[in-house]
JSON list of C-alpha atoms in Angstrom, two decimals:
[
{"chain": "A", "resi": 763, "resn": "UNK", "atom": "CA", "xyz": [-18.42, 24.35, 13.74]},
{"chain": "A", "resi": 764, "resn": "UNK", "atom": "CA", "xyz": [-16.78, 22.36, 11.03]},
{"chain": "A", "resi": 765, "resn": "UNK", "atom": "CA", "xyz": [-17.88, 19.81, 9.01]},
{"chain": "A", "resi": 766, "resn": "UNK", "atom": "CA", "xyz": [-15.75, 17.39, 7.02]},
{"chain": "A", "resi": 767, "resn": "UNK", "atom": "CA", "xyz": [-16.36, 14.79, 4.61]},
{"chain": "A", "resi": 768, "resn": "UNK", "atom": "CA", "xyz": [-13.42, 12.71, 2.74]},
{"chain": "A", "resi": 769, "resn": "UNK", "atom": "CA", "xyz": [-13.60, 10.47, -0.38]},
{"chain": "A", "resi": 770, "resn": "UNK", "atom": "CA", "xyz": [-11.62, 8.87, -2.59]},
{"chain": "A", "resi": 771, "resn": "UNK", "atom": "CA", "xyz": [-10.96, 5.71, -0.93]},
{"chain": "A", "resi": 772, "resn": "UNK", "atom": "CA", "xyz": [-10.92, 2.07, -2.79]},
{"chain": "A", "resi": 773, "resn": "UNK", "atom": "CA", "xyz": [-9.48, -0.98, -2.92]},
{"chain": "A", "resi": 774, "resn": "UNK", "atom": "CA", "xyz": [-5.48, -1.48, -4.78]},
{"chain": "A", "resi": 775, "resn": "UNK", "atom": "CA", "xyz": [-2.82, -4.23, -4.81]},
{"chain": "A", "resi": 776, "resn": "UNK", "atom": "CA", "xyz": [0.24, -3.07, -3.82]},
{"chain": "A", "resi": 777, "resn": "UNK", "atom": "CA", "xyz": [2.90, -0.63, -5.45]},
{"chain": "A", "resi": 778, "resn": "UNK", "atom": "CA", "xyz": [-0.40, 0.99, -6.71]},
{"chain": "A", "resi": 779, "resn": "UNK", "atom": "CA", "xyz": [-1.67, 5.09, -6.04]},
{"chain": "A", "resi": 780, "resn": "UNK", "atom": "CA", "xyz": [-4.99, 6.69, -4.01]},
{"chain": "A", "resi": 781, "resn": "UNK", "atom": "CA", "xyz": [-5.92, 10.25, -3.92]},
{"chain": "A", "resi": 782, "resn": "UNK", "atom": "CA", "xyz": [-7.98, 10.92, -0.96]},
{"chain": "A", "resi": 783, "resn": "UNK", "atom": "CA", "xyz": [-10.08, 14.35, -0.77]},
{"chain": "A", "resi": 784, "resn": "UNK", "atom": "CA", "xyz": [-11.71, 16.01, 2.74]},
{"chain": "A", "resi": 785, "resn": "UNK", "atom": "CA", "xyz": [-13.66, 18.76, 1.89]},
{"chain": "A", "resi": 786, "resn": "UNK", "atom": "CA", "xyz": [-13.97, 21.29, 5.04]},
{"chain": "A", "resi": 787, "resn": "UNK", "atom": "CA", "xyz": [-16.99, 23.46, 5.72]},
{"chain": "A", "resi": 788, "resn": "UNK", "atom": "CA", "xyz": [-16.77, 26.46, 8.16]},
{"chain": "A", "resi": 789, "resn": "UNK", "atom": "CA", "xyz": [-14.14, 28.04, 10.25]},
{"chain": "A", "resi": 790, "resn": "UNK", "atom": "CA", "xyz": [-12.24, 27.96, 13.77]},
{"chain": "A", "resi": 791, "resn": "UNK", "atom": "CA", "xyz": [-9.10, 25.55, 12.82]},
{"chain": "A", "resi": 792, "resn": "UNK", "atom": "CA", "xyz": [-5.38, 26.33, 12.07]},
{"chain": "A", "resi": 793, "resn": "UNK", "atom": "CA", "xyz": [-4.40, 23.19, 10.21]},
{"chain": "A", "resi": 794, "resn": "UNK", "atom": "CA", "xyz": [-6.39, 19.83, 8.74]},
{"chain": "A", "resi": 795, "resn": "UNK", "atom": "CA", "xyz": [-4.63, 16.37, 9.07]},
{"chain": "A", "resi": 796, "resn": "UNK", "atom": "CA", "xyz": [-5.39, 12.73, 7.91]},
{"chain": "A", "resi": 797, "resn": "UNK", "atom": "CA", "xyz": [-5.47, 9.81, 10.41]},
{"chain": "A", "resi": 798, "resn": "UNK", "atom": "CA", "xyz": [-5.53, 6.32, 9.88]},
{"chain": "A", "resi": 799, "resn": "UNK", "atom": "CA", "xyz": [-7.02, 3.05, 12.31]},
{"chain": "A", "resi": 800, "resn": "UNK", "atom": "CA", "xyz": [-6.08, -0.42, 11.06]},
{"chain": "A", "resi": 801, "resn": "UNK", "atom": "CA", "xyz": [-8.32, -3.23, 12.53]},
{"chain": "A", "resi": 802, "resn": "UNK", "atom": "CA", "xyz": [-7.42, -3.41, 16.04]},
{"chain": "A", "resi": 803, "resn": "UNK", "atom": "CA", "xyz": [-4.60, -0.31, 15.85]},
{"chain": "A", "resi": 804, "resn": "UNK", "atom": "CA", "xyz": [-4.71, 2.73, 17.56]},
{"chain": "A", "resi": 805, "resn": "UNK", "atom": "CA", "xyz": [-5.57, 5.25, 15.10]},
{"chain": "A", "resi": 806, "resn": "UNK", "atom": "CA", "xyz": [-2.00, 6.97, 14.06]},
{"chain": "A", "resi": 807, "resn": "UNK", "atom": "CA", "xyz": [-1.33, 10.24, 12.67]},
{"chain": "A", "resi": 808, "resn": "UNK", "atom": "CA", "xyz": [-0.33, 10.52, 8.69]},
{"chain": "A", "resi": 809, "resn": "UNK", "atom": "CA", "xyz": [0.32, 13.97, 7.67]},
{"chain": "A", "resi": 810, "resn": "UNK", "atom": "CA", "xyz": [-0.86, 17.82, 8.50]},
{"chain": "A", "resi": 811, "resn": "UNK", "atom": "CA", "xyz": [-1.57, 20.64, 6.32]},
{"chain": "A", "resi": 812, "resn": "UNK", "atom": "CA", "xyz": [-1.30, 24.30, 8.18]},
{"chain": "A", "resi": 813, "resn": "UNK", "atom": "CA", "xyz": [-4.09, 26.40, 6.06]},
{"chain": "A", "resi": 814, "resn": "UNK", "atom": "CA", "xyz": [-2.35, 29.80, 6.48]},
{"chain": "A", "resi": 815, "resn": "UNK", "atom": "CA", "xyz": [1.49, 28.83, 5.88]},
{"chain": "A", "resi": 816, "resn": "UNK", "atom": "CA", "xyz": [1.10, 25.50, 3.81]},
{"chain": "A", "resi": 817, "resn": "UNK", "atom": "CA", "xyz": [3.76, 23.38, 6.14]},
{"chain": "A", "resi": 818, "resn": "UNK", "atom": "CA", "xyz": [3.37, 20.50, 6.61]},
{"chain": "A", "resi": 819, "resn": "UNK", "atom": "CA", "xyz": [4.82, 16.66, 8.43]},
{"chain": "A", "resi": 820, "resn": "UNK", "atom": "CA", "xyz": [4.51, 13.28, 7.69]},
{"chain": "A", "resi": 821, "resn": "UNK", "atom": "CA", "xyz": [4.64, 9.71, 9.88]},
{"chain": "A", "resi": 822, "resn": "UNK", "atom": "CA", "xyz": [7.95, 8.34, 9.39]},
{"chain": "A", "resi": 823, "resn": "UNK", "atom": "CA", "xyz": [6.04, 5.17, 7.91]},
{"chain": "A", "resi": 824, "resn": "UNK", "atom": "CA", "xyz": [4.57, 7.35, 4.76]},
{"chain": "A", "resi": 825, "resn": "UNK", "atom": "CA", "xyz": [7.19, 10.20, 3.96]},
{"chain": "A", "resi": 826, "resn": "UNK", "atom": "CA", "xyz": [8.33, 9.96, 0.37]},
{"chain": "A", "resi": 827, "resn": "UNK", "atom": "CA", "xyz": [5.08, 8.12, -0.26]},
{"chain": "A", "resi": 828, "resn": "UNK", "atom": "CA", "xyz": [2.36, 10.32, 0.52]},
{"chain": "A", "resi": 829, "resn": "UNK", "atom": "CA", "xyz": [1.86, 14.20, -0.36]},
{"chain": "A", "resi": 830, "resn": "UNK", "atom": "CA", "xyz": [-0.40, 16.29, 1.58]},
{"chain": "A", "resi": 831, "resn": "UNK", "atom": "CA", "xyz": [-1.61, 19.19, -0.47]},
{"chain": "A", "resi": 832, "resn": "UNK", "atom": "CA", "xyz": [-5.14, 22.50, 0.01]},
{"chain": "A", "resi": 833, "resn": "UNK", "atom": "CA", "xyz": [-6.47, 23.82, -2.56]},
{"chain": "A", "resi": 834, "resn": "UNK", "atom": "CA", "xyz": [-8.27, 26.77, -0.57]},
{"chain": "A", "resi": 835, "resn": "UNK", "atom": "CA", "xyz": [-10.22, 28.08, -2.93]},
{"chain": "A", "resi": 836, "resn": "UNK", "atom": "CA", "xyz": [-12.52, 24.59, -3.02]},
{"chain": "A", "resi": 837, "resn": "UNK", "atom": "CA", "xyz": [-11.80, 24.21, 1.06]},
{"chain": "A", "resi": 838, "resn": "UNK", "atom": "CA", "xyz": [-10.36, 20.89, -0.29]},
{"chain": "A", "resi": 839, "resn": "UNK", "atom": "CA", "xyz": [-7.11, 18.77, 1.25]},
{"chain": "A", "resi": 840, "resn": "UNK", "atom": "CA", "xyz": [-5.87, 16.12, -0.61]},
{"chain": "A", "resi": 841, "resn": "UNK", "atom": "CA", "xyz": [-3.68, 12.98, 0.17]},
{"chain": "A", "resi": 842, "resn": "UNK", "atom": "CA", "xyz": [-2.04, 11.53, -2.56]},
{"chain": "A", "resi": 843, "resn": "UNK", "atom": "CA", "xyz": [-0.89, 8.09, -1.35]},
{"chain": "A", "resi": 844, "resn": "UNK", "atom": "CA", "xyz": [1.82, 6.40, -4.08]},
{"chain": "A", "resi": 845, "resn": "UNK", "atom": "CA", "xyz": [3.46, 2.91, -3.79]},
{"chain": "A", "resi": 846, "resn": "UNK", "atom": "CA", "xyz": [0.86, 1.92, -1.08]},
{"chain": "A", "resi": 847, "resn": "UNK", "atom": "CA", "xyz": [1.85, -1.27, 0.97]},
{"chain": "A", "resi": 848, "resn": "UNK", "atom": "CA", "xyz": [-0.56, -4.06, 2.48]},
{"chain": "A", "resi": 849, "resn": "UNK", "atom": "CA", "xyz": [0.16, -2.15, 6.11]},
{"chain": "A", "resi": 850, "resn": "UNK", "atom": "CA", "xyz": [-1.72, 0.86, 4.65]},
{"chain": "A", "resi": 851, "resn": "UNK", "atom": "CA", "xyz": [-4.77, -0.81, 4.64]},
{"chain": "A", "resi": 852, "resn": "UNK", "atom": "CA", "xyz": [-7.06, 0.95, 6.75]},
{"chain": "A", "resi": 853, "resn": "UNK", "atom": "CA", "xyz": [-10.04, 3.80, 7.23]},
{"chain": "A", "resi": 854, "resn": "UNK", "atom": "CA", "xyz": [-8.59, 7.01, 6.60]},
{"chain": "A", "resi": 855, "resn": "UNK", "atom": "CA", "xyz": [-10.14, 10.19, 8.73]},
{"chain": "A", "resi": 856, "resn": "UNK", "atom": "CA", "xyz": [-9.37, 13.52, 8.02]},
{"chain": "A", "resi": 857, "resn": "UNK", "atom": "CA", "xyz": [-9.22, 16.29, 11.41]},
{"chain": "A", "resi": 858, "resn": "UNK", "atom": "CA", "xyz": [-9.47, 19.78, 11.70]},
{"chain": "A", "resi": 859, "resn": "UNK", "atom": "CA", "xyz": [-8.37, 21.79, 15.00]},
{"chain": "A", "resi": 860, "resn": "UNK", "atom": "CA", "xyz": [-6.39, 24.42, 16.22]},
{"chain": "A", "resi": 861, "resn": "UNK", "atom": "CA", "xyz": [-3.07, 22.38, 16.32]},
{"chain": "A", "resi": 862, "resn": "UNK", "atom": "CA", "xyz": [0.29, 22.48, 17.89]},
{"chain": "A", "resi": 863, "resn": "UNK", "atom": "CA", "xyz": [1.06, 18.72, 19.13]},
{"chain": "A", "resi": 864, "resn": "UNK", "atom": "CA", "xyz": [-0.43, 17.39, 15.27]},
{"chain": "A", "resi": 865, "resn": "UNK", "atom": "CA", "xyz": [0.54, 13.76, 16.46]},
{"chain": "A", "resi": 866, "resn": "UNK", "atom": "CA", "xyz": [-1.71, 13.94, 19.15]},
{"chain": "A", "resi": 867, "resn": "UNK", "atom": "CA", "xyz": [-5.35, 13.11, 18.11]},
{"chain": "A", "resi": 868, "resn": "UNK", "atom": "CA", "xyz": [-6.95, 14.95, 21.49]},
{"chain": "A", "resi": 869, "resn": "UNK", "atom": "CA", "xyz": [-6.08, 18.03, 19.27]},
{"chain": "A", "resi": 870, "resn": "UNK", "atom": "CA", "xyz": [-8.89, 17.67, 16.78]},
{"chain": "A", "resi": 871, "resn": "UNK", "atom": "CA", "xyz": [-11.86, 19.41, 17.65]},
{"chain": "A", "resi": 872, "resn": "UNK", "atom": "CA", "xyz": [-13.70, 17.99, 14.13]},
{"chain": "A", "resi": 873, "resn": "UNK", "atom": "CA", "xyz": [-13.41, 14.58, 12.55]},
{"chain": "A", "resi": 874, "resn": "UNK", "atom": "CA", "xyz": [-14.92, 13.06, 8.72]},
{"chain": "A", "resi": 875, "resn": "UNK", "atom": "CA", "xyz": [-16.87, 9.98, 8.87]},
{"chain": "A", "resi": 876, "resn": "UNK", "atom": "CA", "xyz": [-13.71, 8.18, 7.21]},
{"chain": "A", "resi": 877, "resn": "UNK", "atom": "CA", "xyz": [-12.66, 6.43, 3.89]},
{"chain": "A", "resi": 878, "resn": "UNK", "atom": "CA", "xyz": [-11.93, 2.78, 3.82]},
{"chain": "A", "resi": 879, "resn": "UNK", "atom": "CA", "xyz": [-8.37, 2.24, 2.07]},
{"chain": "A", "resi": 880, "resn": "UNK", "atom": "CA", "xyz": [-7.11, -1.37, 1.43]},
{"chain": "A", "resi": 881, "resn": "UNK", "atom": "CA", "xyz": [-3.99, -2.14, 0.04]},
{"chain": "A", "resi": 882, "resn": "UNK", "atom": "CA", "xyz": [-4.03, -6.27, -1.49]},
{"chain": "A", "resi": 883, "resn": "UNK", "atom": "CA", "xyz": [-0.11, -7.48, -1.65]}
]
């Protein structure tokens, strides 16, 4: 079983930074990624962090913007989220799983309660 719980989320005009945290408790996943649902949006994928080899991928819509980073010895994955835009308003859930297709949600065995992110232009 693993539990997750994020933070960090808030409220920033545009052009301005977030760091998001999801702190992981317990064991049986390969990889932790963030998702995001806008109001009445599927919920996308944003980025993946493998635990054992550190690689990692990004949405098209957030590379060069957002950094995915662990720090294992606090069980701790960040998302640093720079020059955020309107569109990146949304609640922000972090997922654990044994992953190969990362894109695909249905590959997340464990999910956070979510962090509300809005972006004002």
């Amino acid at each position: 079983q693993v539990h997750l719980v994020e933070s960090g989320g808030g409220s920033v005009q545009a052009g301005g930074s977030l760091r998001l945290s999801c702190v992981a408790s317990g064991n049986g996943y390969s990889a932790i990624a963030w998702f995001r649902q806008a109001a009445g949006k599927e919920r996308e994928a944003v980025s993946i962090i493998y635990s054992s080899t550190a690689l990692t991928y990004y949405a098209d819509s957030v590379k060069g913007r957002f950094t995915i980073s662990q720090d294992s010895a606090k069980n701790t994955v960040y998302l640093q989220m720079n020059n955020l835009k309107p569109e990146d308003t949304a609640m922000y859930y972090c997922a654990a799983g044994v992953v190969r297709r990362w894109l695909d949600r249905y590959e997340y065995n464990y999910w956070g309660q979510g962090t509300q992110v809005t972006v004002s232009s």
